[in-house]
PDB file of C-alpha atoms in Angstrom:
ATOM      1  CA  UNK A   1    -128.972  30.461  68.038  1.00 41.00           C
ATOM      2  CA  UNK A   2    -126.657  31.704  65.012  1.00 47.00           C
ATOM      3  CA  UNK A   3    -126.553  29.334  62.454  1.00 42.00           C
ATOM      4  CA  UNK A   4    -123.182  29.121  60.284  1.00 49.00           C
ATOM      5  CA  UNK A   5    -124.125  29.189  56.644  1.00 50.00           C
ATOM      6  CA  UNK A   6    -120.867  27.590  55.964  1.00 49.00           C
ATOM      7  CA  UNK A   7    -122.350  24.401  58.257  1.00 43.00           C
ATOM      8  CA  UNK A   8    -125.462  24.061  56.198  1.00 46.00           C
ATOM      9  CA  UNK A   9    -123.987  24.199  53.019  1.00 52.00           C
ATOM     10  CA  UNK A  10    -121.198  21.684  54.104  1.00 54.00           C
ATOM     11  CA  UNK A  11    -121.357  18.164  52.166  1.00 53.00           C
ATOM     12  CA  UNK A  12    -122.741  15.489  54.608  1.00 52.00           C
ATOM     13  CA  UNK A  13    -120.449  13.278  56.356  1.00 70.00           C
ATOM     14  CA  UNK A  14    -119.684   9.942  54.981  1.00 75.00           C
ATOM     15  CA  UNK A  15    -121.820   7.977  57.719  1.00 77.00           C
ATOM     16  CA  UNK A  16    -124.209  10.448  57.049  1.00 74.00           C
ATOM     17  CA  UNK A  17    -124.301  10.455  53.646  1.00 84.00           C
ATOM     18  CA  UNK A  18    -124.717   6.628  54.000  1.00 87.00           C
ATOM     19  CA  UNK A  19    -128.069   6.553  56.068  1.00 86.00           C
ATOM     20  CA  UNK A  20    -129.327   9.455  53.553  1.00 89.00           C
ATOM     21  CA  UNK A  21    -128.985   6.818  50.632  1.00 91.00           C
ATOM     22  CA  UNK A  22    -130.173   3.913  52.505  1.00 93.00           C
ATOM     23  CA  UNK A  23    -133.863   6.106  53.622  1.00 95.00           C
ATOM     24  CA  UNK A  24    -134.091   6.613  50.026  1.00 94.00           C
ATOM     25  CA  UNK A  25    -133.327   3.360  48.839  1.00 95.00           C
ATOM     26  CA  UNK A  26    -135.914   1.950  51.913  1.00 96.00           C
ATOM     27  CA  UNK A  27    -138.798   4.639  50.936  1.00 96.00           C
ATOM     28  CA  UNK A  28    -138.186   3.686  46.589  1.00 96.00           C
ATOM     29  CA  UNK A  29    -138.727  -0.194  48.026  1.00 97.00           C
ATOM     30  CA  UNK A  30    -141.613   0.953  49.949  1.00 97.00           C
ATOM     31  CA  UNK A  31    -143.405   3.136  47.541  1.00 96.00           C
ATOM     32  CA  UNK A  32    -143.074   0.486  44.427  1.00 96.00           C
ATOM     33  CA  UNK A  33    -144.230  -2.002  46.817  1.00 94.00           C
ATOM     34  CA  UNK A  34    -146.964  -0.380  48.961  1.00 94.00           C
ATOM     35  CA  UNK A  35    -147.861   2.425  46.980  1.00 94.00           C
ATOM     36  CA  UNK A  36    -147.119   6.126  48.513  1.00 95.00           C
ATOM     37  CA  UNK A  37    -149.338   5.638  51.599  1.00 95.00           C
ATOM     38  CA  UNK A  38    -146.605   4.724  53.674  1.00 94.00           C
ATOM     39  CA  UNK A  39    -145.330   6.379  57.005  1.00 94.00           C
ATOM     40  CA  UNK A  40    -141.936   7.793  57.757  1.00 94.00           C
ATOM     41  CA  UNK A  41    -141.673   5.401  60.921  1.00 95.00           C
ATOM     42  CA  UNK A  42    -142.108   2.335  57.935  1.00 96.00           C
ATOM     43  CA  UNK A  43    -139.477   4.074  56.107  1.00 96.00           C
ATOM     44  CA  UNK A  44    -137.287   4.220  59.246  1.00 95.00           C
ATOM     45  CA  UNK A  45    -137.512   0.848  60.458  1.00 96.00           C
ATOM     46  CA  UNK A  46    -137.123  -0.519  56.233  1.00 95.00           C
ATOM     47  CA  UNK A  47    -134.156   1.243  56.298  1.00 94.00           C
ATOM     48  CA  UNK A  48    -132.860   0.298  60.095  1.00 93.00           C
ATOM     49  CA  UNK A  49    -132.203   3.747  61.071  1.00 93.00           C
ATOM     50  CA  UNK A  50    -134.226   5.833  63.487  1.00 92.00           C
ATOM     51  CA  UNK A  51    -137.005   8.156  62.589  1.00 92.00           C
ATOM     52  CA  UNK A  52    -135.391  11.444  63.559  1.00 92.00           C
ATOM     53  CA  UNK A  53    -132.531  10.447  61.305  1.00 92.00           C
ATOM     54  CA  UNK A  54    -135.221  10.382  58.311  1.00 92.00           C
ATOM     55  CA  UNK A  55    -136.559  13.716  59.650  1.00 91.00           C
ATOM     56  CA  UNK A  56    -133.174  15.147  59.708  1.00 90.00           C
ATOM     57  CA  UNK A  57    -132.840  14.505  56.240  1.00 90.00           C
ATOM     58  CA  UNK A  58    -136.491  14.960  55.016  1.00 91.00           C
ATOM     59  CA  UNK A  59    -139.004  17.491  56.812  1.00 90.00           C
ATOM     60  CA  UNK A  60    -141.671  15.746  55.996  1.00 93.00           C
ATOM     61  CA  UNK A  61    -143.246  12.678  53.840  1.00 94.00           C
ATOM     62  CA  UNK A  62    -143.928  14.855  50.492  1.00 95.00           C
ATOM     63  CA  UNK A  63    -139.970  16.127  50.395  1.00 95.00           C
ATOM     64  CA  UNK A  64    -139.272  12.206  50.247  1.00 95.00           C
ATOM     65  CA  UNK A  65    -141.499  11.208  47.984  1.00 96.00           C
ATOM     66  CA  UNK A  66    -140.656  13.958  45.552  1.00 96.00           C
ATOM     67  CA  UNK A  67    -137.292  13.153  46.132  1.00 93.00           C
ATOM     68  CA  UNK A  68    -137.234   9.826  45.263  1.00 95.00           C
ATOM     69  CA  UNK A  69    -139.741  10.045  42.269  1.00 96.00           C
ATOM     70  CA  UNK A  70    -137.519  12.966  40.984  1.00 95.00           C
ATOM     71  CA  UNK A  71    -135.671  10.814  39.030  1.00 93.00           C
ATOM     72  CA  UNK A  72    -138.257   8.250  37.807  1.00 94.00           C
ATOM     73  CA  UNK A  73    -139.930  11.232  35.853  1.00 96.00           C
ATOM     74  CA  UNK A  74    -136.031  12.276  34.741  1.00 97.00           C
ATOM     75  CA  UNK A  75    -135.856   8.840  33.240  1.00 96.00           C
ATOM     76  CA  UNK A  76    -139.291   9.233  31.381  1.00 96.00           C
ATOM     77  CA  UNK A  77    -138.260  12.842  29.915  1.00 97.00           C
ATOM     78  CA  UNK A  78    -135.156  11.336  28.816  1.00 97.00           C
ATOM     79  CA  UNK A  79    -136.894   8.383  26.724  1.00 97.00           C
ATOM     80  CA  UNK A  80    -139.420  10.562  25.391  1.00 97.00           C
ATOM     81  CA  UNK A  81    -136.697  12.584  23.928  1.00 97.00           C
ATOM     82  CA  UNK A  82    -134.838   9.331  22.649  1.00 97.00           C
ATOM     83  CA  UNK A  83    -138.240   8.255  21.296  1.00 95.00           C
ATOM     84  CA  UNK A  84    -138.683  11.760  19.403  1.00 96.00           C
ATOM     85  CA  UNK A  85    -135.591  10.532  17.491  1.00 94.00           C
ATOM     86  CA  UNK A  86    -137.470   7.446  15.841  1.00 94.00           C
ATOM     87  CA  UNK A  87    -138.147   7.574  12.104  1.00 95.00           C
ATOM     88  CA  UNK A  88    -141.291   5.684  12.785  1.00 96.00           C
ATOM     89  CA  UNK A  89    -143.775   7.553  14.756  1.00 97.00           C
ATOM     90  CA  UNK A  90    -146.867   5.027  15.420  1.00 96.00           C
ATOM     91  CA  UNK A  91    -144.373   2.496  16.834  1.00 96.00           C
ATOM     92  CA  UNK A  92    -142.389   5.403  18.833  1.00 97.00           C
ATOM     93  CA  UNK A  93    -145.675   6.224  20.751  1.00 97.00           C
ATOM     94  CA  UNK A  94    -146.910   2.888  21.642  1.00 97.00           C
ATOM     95  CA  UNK A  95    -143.044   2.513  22.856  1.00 97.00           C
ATOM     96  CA  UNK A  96    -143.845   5.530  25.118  1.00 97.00           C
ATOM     97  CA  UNK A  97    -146.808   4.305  26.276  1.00 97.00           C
ATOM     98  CA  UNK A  98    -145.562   1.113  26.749  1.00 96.00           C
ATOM     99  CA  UNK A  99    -143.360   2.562  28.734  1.00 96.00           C
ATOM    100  CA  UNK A 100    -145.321   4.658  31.235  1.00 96.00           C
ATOM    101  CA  UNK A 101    -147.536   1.459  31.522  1.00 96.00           C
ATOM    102  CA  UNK A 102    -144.628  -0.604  32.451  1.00 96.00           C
ATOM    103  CA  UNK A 103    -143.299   1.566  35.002  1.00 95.00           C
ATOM    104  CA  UNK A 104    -146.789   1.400  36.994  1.00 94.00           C
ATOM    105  CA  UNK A 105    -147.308  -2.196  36.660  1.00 94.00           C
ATOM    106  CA  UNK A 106    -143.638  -2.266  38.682  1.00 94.00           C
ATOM    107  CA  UNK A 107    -143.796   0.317  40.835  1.00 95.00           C
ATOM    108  CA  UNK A 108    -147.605   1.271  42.642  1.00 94.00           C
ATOM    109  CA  UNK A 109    -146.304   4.940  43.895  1.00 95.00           C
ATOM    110  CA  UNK A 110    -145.078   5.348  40.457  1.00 95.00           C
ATOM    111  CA  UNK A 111    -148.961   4.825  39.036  1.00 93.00           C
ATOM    112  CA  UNK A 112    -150.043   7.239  41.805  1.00 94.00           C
ATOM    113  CA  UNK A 113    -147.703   9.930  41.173  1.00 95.00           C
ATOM    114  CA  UNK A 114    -148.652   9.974  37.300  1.00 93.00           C
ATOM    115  CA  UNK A 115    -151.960   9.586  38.038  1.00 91.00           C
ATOM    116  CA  UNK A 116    -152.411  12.311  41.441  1.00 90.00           C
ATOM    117  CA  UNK A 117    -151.881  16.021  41.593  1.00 88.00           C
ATOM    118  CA  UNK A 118    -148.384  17.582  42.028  1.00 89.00           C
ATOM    119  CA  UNK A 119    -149.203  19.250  44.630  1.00 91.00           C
ATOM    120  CA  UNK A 120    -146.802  19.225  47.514  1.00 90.00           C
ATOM    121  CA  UNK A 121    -143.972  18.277  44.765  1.00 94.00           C
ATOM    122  CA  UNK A 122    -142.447  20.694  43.134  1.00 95.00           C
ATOM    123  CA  UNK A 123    -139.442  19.057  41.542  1.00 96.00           C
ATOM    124  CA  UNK A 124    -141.370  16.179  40.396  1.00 96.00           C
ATOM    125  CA  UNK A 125    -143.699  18.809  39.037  1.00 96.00           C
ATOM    126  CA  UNK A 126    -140.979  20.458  36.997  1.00 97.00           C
ATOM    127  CA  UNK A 127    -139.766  17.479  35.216  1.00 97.00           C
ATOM    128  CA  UNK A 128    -143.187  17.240  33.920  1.00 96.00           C
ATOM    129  CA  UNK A 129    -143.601  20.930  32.960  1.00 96.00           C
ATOM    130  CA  UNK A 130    -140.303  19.752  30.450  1.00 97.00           C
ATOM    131  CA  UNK A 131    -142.084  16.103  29.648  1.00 96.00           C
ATOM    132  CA  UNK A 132    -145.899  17.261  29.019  1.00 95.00           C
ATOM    133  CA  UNK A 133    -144.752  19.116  25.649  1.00 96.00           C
ATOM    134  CA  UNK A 134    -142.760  15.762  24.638  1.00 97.00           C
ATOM    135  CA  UNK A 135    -145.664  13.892  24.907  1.00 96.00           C
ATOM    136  CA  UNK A 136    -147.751  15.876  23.058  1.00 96.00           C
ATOM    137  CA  UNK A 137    -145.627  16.172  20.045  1.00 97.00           C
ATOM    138  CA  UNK A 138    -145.008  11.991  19.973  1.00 97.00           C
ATOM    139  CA  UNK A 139    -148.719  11.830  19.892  1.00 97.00           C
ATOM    140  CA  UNK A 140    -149.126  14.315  17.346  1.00 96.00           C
ATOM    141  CA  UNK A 141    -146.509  12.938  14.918  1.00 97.00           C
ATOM    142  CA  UNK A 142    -148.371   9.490  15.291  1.00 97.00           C
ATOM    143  CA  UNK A 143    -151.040  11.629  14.102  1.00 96.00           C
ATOM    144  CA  UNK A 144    -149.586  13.078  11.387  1.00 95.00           C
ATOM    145  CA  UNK A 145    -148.506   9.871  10.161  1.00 95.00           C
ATOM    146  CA  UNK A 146    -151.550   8.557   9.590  1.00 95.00           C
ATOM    147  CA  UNK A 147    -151.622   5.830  11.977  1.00 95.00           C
ATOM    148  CA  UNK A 148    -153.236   7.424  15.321  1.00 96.00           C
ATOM    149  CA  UNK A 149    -157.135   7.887  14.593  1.00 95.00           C
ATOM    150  CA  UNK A 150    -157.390  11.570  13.501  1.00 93.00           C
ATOM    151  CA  UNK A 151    -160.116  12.236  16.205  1.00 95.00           C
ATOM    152  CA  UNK A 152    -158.127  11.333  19.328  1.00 94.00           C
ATOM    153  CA  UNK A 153    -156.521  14.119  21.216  1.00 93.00           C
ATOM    154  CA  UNK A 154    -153.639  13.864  23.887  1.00 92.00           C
ATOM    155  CA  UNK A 155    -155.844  14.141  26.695  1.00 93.00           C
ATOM    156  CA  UNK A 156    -157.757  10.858  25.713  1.00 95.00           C
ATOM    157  CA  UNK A 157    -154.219   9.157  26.757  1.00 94.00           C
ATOM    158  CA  UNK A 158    -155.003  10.191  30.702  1.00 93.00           C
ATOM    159  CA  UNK A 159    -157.934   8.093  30.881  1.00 94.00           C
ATOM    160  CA  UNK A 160    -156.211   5.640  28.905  1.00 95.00           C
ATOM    161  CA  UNK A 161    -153.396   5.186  30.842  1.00 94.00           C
ATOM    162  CA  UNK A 162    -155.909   5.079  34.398  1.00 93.00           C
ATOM    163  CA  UNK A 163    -157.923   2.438  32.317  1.00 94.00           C
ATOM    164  CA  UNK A 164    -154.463   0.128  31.921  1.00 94.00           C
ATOM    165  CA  UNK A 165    -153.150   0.891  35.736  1.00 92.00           C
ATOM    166  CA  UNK A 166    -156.406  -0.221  36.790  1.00 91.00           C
ATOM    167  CA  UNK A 167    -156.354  -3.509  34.751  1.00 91.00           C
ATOM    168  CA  UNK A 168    -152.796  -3.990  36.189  1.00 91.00           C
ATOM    169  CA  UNK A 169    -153.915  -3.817  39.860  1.00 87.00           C
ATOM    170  CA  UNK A 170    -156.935  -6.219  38.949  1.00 86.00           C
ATOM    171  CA  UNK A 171    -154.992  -8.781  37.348  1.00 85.00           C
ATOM    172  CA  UNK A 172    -151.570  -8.626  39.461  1.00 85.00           C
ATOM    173  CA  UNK A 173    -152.188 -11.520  41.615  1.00 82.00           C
ATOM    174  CA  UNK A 174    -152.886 -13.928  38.772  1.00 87.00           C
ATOM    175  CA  UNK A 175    -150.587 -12.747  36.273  1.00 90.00           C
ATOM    176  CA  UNK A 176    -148.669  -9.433  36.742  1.00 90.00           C
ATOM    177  CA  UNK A 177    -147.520  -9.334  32.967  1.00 92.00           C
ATOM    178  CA  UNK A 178    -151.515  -9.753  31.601  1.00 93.00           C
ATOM    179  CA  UNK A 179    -151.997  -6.082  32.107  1.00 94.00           C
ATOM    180  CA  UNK A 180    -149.894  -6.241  27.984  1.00 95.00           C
ATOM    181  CA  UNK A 181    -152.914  -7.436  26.840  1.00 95.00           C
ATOM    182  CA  UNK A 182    -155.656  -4.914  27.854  1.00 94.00           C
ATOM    183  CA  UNK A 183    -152.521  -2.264  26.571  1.00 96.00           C
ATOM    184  CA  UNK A 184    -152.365  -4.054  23.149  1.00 95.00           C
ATOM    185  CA  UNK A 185    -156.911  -3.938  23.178  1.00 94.00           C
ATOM    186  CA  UNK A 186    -156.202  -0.174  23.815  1.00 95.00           C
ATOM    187  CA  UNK A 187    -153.369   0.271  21.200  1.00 94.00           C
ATOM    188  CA  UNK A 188    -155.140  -1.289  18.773  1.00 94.00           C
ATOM    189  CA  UNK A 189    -158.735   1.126  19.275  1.00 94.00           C
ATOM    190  CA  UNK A 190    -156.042   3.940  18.619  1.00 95.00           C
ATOM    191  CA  UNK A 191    -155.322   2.803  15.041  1.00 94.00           C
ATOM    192  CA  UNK A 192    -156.743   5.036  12.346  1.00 93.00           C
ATOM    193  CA  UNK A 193    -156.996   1.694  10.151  1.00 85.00           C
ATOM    194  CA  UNK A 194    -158.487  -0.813  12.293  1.00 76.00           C
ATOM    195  CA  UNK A 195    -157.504  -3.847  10.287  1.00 75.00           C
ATOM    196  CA  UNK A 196    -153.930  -3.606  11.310  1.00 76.00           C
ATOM    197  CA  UNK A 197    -154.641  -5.500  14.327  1.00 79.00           C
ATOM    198  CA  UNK A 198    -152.129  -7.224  16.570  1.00 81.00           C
ATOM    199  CA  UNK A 199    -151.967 -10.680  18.204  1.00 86.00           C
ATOM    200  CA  UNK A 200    -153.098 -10.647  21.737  1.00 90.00           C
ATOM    201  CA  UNK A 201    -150.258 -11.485  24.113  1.00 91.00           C
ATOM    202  CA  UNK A 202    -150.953 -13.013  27.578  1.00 91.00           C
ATOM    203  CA  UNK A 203    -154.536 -14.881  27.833  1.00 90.00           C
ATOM    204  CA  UNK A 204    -158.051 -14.611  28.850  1.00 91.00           C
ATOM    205  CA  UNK A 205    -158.541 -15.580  32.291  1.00 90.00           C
ATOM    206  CA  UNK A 206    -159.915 -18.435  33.493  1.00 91.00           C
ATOM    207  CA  UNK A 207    -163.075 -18.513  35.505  1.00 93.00           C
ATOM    208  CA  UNK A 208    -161.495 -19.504  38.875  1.00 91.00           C
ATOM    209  CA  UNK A 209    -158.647 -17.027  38.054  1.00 88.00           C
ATOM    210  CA  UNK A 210    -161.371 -14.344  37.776  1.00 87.00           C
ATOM    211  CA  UNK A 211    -163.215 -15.129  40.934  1.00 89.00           C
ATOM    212  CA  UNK A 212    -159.339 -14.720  42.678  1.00 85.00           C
ATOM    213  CA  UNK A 213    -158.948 -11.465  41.201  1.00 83.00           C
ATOM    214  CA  UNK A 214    -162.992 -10.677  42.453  1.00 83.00           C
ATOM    215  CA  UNK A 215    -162.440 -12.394  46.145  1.00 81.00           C
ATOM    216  CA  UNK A 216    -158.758 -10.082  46.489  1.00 74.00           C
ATOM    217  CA  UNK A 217    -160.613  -7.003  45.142  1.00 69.00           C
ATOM    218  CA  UNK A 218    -163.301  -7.432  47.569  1.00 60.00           C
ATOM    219  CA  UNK A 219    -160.669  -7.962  50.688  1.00 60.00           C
ATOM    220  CA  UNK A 220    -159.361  -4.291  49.525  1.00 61.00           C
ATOM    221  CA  UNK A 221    -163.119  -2.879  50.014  1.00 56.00           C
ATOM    222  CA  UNK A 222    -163.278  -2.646  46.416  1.00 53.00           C
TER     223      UNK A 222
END
């Protein structure tokens, strides 16, 4: 069969156009919710259309995701380049930070996007290419200012940032803001001069709270 090149490049039909936006709308619910283990047939029936109409749109589960989380990086390269604007650099990184952290407490595929290879998504792999640089030079002007410790490098903030997602999913079903105070611990072990501490937001715990978080970590096979 000949295939028209003026039909494939042809904008897609309003109704069309209309169950496009409503898979990725379903799938972006899906993934903040669920994490990026999902199937297409969830994403179907979320977004009340019929799996070949996802397929028609998206070949396959990777094209989706990358897709959708497209624009969540765009959004991150676009306030790291705002941020690069501050005058004060300590406070402009732990705004980044903040940032990144905030984004996975909200959204679970996010953290596993930032956190997993790239593999299989190339345009959410270019927007980092452009945002990997950024972050580098708001960490280094922190540095430079003599507020970051001097013997911290950017790739410390990896682990970092796995240490805070990981404190998020523990404490989400008690209190799904707490994960601000573990980031606020972290901030503050950054600090060339430890003294300028912060006040702790959120709480401790309490001992039942903690054997909730234990009993729910143990249902996931934790």
């Amino acid at each position: 069969m000949t295939v028209n090149p003026d039909t494939v490049n042809r904008p897609l039909r309003a109704d069309a156009e209309r169950n496009k936006r409503r898979i990725v709308d379903a799938a972006a619910e899906l993934f903040a919710a669920r994490g990026i283990d999902i199937t297409l047939d969830d994403v179907a029936a979320h977004a009340g259309v019929g799996v070949g109409t996802v397929y028609r749109r998206f070949a396959n589960k990777l094209e989706l995701i990358d897709g959708v989380f497209e624009q969540r990086f765009e959004d991150l390269l676009e306030r790291a380049r705002i941020i690069l604007g501050s005058d004060e650099p300590w406070d402009a990184m732990v705004e980044f930070f903040g940032c990144v952290c905030e984004g996975m407490s909200m959204n679970r595929g996010l953290g596993e996007i930032v956190m997993g290879s790239d593999d299989g998504y190339a345009k959410v792999a270019a927007v980092k290419a452009k945002l990997d640089p950024l972050v580098d030079r708001i960490i280094n002007r922190a540095k430079q200012s003599g507020d970051l410790r001097s013997d911290v490098s950017a790739n410390d903030f990896f682990p970092l940032i796995y240490m805070i997602g990981a404190a998020t999913e523990c404490t989400a079903a008690v209190d799904p803001e707490n994960w601000r105070r573990y980031f606020a611990i972290v901030i503050d072990g950054l600090r060339e001069r430890p003294d300028r501490t912060t006040t702790l937001p959120g709480r401790p715990f309490t001992q039942d709270e903690i054997a909730c978080v234990k009993a729910g970590m143990h249902g996931r096979g934790r």
